Short mmCIF file of C-alpha atoms and ligand atoms in Angstrom, two decimals:
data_model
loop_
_atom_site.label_atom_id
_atom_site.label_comp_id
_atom_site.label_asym_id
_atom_site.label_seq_id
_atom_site.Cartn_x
_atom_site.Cartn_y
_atom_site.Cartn_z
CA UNK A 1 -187.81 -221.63 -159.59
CA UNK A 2 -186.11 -221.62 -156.09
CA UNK A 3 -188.26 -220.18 -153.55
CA UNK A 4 -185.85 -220.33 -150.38
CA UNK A 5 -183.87 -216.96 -151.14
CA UNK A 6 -185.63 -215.09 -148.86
CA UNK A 7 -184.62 -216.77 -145.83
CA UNK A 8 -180.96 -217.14 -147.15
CA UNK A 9 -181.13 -213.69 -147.83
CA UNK A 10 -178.34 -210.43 -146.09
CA UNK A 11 -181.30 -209.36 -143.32
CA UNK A 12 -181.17 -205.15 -142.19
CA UNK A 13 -179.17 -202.81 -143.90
CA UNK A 14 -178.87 -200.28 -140.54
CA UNK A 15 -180.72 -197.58 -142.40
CA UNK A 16 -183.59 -196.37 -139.61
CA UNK A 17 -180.38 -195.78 -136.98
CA UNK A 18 -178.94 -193.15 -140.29
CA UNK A 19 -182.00 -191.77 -140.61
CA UNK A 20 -183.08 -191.61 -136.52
CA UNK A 21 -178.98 -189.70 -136.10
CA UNK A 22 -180.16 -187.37 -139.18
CA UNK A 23 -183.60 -186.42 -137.69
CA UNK A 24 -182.17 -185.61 -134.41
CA UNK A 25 -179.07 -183.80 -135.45
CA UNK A 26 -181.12 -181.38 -137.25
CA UNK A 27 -184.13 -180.94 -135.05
CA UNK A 28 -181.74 -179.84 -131.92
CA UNK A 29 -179.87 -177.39 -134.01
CA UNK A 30 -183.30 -176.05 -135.31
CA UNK A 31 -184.71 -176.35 -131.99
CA UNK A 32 -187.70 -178.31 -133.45
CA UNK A 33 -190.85 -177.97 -131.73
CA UNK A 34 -191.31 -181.05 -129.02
CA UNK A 35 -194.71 -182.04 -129.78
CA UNK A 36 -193.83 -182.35 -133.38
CA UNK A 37 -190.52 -183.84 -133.26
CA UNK A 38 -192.50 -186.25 -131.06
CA UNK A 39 -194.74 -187.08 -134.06
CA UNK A 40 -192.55 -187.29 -136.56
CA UNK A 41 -190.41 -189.70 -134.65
CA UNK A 42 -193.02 -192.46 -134.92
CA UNK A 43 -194.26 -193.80 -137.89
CA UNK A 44 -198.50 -193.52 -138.75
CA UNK A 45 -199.02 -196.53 -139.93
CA UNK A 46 -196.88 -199.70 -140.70
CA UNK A 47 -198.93 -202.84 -142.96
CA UNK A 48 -197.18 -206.06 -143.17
CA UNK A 49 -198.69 -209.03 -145.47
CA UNK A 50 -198.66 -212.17 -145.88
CA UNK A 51 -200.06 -213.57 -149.22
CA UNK A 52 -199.85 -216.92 -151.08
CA UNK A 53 -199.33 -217.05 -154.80
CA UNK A 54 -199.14 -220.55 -156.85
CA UNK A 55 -195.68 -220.86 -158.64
CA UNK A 56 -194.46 -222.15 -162.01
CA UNK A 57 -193.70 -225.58 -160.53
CA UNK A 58 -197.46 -225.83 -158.65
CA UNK A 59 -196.25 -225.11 -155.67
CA UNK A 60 -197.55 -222.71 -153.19
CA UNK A 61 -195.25 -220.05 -151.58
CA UNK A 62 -195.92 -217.44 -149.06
CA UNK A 63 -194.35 -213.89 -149.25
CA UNK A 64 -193.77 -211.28 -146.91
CA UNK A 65 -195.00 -207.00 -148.52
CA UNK A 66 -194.73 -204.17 -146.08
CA UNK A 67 -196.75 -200.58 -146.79
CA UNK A 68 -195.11 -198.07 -143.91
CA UNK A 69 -196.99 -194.84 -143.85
CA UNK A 70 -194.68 -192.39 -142.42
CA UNK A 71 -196.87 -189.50 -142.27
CA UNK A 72 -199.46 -187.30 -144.37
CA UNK A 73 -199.71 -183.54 -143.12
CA UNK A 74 -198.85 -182.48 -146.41
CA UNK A 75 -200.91 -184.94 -148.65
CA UNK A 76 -201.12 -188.32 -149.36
CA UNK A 77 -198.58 -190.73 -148.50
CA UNK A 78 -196.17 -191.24 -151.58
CA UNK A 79 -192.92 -193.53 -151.71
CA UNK A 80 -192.05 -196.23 -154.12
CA UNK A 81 -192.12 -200.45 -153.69
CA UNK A 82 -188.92 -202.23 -153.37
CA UNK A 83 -188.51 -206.19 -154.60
CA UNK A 84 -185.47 -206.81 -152.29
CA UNK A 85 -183.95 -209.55 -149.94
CA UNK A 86 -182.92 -207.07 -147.96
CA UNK A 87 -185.91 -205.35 -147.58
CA UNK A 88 -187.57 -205.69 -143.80
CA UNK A 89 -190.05 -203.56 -141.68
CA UNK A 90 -187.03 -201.20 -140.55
CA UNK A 91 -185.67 -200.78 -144.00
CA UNK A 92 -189.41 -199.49 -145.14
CA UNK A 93 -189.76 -197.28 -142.12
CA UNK A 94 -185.99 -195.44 -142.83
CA UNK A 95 -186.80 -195.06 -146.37
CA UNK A 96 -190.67 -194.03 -145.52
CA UNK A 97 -189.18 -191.23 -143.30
CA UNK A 98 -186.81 -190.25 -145.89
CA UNK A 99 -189.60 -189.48 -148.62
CA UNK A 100 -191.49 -187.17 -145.91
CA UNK A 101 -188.72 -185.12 -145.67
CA UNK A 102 -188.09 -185.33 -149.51
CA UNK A 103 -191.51 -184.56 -150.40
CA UNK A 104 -191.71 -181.52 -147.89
CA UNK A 105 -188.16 -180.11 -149.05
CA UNK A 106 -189.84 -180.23 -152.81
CA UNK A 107 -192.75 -178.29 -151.76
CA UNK A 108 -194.82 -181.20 -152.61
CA UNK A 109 -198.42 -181.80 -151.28
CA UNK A 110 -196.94 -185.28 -150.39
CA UNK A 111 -196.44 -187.58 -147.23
CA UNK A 112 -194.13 -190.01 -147.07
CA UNK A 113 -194.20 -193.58 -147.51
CA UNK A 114 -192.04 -196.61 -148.75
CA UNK A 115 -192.93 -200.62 -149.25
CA UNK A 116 -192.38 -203.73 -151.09
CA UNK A 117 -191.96 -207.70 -151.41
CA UNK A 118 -188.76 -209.17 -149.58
CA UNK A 119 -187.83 -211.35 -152.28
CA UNK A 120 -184.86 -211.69 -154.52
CA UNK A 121 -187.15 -210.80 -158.47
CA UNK A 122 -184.44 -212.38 -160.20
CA UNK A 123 -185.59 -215.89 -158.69
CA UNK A 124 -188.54 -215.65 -160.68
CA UNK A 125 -190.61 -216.17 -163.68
CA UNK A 126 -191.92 -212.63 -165.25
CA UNK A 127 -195.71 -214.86 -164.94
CA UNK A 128 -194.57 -215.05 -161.11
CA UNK A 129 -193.32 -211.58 -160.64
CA UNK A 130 -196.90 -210.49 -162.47
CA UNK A 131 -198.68 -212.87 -160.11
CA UNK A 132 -196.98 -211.99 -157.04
CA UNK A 133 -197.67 -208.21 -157.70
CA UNK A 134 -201.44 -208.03 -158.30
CA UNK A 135 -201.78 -210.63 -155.07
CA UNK A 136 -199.32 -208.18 -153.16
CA UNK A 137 -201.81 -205.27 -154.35
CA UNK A 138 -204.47 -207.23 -153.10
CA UNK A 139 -203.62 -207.91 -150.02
CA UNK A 140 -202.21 -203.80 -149.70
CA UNK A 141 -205.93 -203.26 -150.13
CA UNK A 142 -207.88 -199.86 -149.91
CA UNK A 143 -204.69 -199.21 -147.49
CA UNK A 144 -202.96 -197.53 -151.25
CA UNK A 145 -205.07 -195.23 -153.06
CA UNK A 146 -205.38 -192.41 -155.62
CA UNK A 147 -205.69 -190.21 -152.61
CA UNK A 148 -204.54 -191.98 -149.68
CA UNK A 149 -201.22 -193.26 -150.63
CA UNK A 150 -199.21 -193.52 -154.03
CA UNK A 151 -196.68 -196.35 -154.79
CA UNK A 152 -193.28 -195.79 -157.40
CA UNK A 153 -191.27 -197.47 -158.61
CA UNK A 154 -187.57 -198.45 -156.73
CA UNK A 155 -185.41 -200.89 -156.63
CA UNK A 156 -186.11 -203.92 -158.81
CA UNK A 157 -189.22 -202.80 -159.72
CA UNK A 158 -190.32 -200.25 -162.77
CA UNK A 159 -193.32 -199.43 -165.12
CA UNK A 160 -194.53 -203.18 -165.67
CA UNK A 161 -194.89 -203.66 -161.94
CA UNK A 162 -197.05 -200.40 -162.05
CA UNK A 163 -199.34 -201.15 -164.32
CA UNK A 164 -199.88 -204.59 -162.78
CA UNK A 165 -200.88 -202.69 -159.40
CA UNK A 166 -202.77 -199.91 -161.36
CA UNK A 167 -204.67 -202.41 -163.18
CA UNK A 168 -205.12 -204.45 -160.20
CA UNK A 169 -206.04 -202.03 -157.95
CA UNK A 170 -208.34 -200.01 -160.64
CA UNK A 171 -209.81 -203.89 -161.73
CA UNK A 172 -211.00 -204.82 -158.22
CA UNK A 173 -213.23 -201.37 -157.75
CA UNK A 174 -216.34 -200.65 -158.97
CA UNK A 175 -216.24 -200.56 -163.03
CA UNK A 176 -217.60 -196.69 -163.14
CA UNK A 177 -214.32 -195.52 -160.78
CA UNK A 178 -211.73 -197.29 -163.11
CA UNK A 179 -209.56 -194.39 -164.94
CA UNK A 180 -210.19 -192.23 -161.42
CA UNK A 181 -207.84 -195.03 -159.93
CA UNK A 182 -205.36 -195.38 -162.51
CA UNK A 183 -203.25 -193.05 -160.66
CA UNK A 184 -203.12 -195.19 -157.83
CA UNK A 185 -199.44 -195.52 -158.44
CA UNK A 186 -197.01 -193.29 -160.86
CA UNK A 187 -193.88 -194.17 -162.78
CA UNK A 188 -196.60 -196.46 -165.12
CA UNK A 189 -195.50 -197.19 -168.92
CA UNK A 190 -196.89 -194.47 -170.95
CA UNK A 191 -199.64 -196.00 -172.49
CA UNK A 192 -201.23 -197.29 -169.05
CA UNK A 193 -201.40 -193.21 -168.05
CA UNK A 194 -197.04 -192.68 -167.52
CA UNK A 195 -195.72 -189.29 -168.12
CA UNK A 196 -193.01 -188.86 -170.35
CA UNK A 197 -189.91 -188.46 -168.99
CA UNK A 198 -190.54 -190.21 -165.40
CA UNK A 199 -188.20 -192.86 -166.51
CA UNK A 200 -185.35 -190.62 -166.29
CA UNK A 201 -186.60 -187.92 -163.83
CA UNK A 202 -184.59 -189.34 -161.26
CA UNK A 203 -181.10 -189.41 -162.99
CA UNK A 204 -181.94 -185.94 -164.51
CA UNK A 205 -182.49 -184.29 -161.32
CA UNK A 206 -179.29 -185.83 -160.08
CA UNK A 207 -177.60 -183.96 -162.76
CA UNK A 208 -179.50 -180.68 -162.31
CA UNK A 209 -178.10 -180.81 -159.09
CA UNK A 210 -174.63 -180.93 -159.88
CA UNK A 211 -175.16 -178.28 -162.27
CA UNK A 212 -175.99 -176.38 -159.24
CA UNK A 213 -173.05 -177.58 -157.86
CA UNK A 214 -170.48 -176.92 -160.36
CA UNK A 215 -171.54 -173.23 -160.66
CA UNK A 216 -171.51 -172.40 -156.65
CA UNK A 217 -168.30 -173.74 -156.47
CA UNK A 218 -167.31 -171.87 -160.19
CA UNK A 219 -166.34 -175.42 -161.51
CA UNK A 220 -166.78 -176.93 -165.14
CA UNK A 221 -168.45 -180.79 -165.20
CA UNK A 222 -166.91 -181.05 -168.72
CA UNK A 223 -164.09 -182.96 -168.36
CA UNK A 224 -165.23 -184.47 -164.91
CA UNK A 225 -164.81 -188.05 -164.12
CA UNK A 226 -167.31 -189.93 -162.14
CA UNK A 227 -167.81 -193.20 -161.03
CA UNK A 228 -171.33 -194.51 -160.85
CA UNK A 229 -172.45 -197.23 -158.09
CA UNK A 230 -175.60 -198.83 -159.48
CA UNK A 231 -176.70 -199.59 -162.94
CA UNK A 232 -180.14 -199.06 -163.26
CA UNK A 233 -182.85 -196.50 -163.42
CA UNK A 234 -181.06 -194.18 -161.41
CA UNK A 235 -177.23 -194.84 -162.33
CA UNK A 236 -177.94 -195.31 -166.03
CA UNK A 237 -180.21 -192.30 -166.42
CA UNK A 238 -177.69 -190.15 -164.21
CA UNK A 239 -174.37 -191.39 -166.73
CA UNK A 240 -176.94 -190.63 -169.35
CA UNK A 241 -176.81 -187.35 -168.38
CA UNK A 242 -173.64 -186.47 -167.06
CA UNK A 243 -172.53 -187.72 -170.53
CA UNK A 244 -174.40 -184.71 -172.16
CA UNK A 245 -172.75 -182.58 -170.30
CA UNK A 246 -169.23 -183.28 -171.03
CA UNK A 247 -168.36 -186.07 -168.61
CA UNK A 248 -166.61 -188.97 -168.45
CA UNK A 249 -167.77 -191.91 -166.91
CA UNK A 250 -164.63 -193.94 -165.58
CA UNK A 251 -166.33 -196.85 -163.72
CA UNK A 252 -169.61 -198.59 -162.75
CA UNK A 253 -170.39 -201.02 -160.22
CA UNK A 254 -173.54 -203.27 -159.74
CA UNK A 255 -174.42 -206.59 -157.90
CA UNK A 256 -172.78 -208.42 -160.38
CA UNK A 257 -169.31 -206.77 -161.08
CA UNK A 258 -166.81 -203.30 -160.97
CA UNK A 259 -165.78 -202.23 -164.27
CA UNK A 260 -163.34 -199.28 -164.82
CA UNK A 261 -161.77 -197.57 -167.64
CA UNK A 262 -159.63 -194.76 -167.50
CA UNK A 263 -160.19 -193.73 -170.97
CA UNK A 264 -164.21 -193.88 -170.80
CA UNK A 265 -167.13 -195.98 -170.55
CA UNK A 266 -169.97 -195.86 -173.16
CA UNK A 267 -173.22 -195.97 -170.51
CA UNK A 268 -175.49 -196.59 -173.96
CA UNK A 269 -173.07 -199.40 -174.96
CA UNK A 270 -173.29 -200.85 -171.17
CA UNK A 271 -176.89 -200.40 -170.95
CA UNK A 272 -177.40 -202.40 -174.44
CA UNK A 273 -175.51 -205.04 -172.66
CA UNK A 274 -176.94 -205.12 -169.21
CA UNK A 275 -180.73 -205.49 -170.72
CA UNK A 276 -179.31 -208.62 -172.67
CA UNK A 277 -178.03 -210.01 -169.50
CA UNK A 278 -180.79 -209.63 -166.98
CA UNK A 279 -179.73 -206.08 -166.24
CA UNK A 280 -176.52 -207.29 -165.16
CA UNK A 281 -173.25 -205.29 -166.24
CA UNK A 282 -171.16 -208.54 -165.86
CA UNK A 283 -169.10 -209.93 -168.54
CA UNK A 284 -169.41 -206.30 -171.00
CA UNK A 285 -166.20 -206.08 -173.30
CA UNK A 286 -165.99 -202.25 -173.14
CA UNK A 287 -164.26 -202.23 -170.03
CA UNK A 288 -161.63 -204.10 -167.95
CA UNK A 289 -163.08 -206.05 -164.60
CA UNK A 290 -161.85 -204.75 -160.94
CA UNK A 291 -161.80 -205.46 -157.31
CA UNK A 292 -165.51 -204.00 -155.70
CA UNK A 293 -163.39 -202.97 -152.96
CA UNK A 294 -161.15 -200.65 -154.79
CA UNK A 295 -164.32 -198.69 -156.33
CA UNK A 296 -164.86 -195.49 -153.97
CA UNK A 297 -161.25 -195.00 -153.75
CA UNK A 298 -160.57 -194.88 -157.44
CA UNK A 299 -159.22 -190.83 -158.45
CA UNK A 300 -162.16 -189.17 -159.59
CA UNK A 301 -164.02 -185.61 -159.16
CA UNK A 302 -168.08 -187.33 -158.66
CA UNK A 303 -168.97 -190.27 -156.97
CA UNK A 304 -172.54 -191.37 -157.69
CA UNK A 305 -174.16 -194.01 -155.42
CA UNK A 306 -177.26 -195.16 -157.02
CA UNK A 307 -178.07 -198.72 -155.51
CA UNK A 308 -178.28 -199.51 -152.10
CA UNK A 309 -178.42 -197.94 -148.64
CA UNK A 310 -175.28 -197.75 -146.13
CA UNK A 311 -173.04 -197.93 -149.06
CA UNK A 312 -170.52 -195.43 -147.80
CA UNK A 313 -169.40 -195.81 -144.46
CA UNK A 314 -166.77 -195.46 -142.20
CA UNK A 315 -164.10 -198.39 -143.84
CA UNK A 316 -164.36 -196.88 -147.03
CA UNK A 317 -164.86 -193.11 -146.51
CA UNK A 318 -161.52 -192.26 -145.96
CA UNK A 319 -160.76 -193.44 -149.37
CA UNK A 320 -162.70 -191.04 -151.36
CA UNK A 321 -160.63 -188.60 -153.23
CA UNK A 322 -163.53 -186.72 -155.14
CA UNK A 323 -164.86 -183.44 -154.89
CA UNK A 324 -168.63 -184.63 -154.43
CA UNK A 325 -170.90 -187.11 -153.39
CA UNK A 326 -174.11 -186.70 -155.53
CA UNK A 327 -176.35 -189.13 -153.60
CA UNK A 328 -178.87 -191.09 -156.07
CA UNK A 329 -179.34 -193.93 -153.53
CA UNK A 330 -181.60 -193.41 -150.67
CA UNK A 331 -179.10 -193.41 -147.22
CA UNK A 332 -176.03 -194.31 -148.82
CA UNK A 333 -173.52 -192.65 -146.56
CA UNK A 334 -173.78 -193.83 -142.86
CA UNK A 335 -173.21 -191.35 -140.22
CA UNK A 336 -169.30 -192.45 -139.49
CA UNK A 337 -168.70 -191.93 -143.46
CA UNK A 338 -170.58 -188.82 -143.57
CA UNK A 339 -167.84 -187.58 -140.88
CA UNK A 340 -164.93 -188.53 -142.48
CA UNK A 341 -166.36 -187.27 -145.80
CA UNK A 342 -166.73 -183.56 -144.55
CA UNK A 343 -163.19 -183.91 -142.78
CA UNK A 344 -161.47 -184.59 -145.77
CA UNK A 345 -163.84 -181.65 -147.54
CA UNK A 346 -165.56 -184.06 -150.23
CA UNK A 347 -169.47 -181.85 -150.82
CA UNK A 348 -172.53 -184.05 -150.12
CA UNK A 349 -175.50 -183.97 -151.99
CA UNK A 350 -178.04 -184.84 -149.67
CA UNK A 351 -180.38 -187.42 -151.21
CA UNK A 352 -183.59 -185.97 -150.25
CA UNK A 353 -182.39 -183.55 -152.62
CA UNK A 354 -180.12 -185.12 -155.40
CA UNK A 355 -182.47 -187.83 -156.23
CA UNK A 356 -185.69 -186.00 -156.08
CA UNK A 357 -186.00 -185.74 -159.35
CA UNK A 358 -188.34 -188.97 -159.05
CA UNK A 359 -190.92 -187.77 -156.97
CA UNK A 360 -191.29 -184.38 -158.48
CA UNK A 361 -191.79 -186.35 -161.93
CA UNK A 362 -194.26 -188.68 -160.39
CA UNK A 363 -196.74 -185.75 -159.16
CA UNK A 364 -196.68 -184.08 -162.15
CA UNK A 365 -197.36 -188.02 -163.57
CA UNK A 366 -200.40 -187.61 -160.96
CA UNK A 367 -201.60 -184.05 -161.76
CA UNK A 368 -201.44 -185.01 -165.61
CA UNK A 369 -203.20 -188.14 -164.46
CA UNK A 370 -205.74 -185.54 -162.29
CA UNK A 371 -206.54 -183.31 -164.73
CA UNK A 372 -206.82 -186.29 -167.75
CA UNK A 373 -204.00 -184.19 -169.50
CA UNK A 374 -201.05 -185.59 -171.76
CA UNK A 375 -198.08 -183.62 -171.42
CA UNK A 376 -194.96 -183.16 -173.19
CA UNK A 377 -191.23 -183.95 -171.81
CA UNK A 378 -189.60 -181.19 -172.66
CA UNK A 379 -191.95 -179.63 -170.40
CA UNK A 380 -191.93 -181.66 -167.59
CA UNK A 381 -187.96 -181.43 -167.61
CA UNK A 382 -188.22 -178.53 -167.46
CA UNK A 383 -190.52 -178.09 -164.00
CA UNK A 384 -188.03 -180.94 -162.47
CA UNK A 385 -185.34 -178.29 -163.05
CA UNK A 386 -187.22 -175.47 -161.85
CA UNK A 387 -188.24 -176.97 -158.65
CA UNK A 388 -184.62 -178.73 -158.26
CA UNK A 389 -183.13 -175.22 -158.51
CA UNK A 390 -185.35 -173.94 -155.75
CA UNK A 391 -185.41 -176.63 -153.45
CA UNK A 392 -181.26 -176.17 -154.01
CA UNK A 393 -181.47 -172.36 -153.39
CA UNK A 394 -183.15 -173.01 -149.84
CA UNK A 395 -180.80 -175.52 -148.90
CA UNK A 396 -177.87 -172.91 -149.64
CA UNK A 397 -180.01 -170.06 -147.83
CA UNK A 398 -180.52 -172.43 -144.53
CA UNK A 399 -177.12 -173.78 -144.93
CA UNK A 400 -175.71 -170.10 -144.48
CA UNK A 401 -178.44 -169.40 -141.96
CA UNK A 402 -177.19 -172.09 -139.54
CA UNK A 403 -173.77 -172.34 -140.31
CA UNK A 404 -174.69 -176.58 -141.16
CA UNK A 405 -173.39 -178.48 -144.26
CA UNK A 406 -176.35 -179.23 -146.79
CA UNK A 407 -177.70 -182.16 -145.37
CA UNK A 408 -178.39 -180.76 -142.04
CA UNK A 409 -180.02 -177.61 -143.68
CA UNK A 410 -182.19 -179.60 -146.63
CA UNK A 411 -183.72 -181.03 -142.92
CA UNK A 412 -184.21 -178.10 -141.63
CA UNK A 413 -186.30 -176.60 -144.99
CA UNK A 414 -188.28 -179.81 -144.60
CA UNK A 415 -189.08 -179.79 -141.31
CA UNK A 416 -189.55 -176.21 -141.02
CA UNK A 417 -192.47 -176.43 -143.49
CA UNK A 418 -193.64 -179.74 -141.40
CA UNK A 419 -193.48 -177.90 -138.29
CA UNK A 420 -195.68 -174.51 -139.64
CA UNK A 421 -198.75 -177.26 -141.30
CA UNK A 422 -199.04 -178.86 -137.54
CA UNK A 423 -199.24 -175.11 -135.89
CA UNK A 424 -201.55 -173.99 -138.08
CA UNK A 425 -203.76 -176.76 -138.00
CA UNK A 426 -203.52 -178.01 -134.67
CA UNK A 427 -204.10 -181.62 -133.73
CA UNK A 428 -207.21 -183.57 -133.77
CA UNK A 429 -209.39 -183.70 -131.64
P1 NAD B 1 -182.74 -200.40 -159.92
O1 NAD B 1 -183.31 -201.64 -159.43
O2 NAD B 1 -183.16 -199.90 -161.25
O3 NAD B 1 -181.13 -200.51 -159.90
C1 NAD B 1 -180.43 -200.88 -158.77
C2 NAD B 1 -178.97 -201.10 -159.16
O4 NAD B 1 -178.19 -201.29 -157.97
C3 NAD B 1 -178.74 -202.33 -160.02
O5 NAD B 1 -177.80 -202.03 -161.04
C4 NAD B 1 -178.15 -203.34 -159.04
O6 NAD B 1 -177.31 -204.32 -159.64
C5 NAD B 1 -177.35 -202.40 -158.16
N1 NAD B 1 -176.99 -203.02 -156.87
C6 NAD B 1 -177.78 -203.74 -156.05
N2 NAD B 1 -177.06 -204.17 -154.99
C7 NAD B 1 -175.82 -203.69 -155.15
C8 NAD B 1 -174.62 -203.79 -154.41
N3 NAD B 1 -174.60 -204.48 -153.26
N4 NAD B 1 -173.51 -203.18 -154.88
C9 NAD B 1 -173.54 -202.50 -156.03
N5 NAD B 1 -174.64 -202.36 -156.78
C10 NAD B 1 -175.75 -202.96 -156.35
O7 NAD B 1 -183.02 -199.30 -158.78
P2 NAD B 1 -183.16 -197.72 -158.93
O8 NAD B 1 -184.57 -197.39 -159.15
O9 NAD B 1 -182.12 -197.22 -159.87
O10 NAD B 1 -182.79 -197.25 -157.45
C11 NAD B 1 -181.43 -197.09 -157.02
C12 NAD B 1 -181.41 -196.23 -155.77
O11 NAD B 1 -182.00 -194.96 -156.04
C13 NAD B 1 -182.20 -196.78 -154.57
O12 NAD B 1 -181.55 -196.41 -153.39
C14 NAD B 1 -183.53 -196.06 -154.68
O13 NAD B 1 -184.20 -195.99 -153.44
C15 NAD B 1 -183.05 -194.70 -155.13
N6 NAD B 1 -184.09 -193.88 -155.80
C16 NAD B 1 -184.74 -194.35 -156.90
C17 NAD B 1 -185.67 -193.53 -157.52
C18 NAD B 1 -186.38 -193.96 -158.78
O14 NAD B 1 -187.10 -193.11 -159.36
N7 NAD B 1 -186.24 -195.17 -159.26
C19 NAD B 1 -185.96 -192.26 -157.01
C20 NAD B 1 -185.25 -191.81 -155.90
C21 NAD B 1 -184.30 -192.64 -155.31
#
């Protein structure tokens, strides 16, 4: 197995500058208090490791995790772990700050928090990836914790990789604590403590969203065609969905290839073929192959980013003829695309609210976890919706309030309830 990727590897994706414009475009409009817009501007706590783990071939390698700890007046720090080349200390910090203000907009009695292992996972061995999870959770240390701060999964990694840190992490504490540290991390496989239905809580709440969507705006999403960016948790699960509701999905774009098809594509068909082919949607037959840089601009009512951040920007804005961005990706419109997107009147579904679907299914994965219950899906689909729906309803409310498009106001609701917790409890000492 090659070991040099990361060093080869794309470096900064731009996403803390997004996230920084974001912050500050919303706390002068809501005239944010200074003493907590000074807190929240700063990170709480940033970990960087360094651990060794012995390869296939006998060699040694070192790798480079990051923990950044955005900040916890709400509750524990919660984000998910990212195995990415692209992946560096700002990327954790923009997409810890995002899941504070995701977990506040929810109503959550979360923090916020993001991590991971700057390597490329498809470089190695499933023995590697094992090894070079439990040594990662190691080295993370009593700095992640049942109640201290919560891991998820993102991208590249999923329920395996969870139950490697849960059983790590619950294996080197004292025997008699074991199940009380299982929920160290959520989005586990269901018989290592999951909840059913996190796999797909993401790309459900995506959905719910545009439900909300189509009826404020009187439309029908039968019929619809939408283009998904990203094939995995998120993408598939939201196609999944969008299917049920009378959809078409037109074309799909991973790391590996842009397939379109004006007639349809079948996401269970693609999916079948992607987890042959090392998730990869490369070289299916159901569709015709295209040029990546033709995807945004291809005639379509939804767009759907669900991969990577700083995805839509200001080259390819301009090209977007749909009625909506429903962002599954965390930051994957830029500030100049953002611009030309409202110019030209496409709606943006704010990530901290399209794709929170996830972390609303991982603390109910941590309350059933809690409370040593076992709960059923239809039920827990049912509290994404519910909490989806009101999270939506505030953003409409502040929206309306401030006379600011739905990102701006989804910051607002989040910082607003951010901004009451440090009045009323004042600052230590
Ligand atoms: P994943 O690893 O399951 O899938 C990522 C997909 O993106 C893959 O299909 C990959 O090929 C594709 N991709 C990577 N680089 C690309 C590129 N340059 N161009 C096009 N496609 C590319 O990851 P995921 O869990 O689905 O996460 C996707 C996005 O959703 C991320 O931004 C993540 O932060 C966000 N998110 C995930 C969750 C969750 O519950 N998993 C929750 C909220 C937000």
């Amino acid at each position: 197995m090659t070991t040099t990727t990361v060093e080869k590897a794309p470096r900064k994706q731009g996403m803390y500058e997004v996230v920084m414009e974001q912050f500050a475009h919303a706390a002068d409009i809501m005239d944010l208090d200074p003493g907590v817009r000074k807190i929240l501007a700063k990170t709480n706590s940033e970990i960087v490791v360094h651990f060794p783990v012995r390869l296939d071939n006998g060699k040694i390698e070192v790798f480079t995790g990051y923990r950044v700890q955005h900040n916890n007046a709400l509750g524990p720090y919660k984000g998910g772990l990212r195995y990415h080349p692209t992946l560096d200390i700002d990327a954790a910090r923009a997409l810890a700050i995002w899941m504070t203000w995701k977990t506040s907009l929810a109503g959550l009695p979360y923090g916020g928090a993001k991590g991971g292992v700057e390597i490329d996972p498809k470089q190695y061995s499933q023995g590697e990836l094992e090894r070079i999870t439990r040594r990662f959770t190691y080295a993370l240390g009593d700095n992640i914790g049942p109640d201290l701060d919560i891991p998820a999964p993102d991208v590249n990694t999923n329920a395996q990789i969870m139950a490697w840190i849960a059983d790590t992490f619950s294996s080197t504490k004292s025997p008699s604590t074991r199940f009380a540290n299982l929920h160290v991390v959520t989005g586990k496989p269901l018989g290592a403590g999951g909840l059913e239905g996190r796999d797909r809580a993401t790309g459900f709440g995506v959905v719910a969203n545009l439900k909300t969507w189509a009826k404020i705006h009187k439309h029908d999403l039968k019929g619809m065609r939408f283009i998904v960016q990203g094939f995995g948790n998120v993408g598939y699960w939201t196609a999944h969905f969008l299917l049920k509701e009378g959809a078409i999905l037109i074309a799909v774009q991973d790391a590996t290839a842009t397939l379109h098809d004006e007639k349809g594509i079948d996401p269970e068909a693609l999916l079948e073929h992607s987890d042959a082919n090392g998730r990869n949607i490369k070289g299916f037959k159901g569709a015709k192959e295209m040029e990546p840089k033709d995807f945004f601009a291809l005639p379509c009512d939804i767009v759907v980013p669900a991969a990577l951040g700083n995805q839509i920007t200001g080259e390819n804005a301009g090209g977007i003829k749909a009625k909506v961005v429903a962002e599954g990706a965390n930051g994957p419109t830029n500030t100049a695309g953002e611009e030309i997107l409202r110019k030209n009147k496409v709606d943006i579904i704010p990530d901290i609210l399209c794709n929170s679907g996830g972390v609303i299914g991982s603390y109910y994965e941590w309350l059933q976890n809690k409370r040593s219950e076992i709960w059923k899906i239809e039920e827990v689909l049912k509290m994404i919706h519910d909490k989806i729906d009101t999270s939506f309803t505030q953003v409409i409310a502040t929206s309306a309030e401030f006379k600011v498009d739905w990102r701006t106001s989804a910051y607002i609701v989040a910082l607003r309830r951010l901004e009451k917790t440090y009045k009323e409890r004042g600052i230590f000492p």
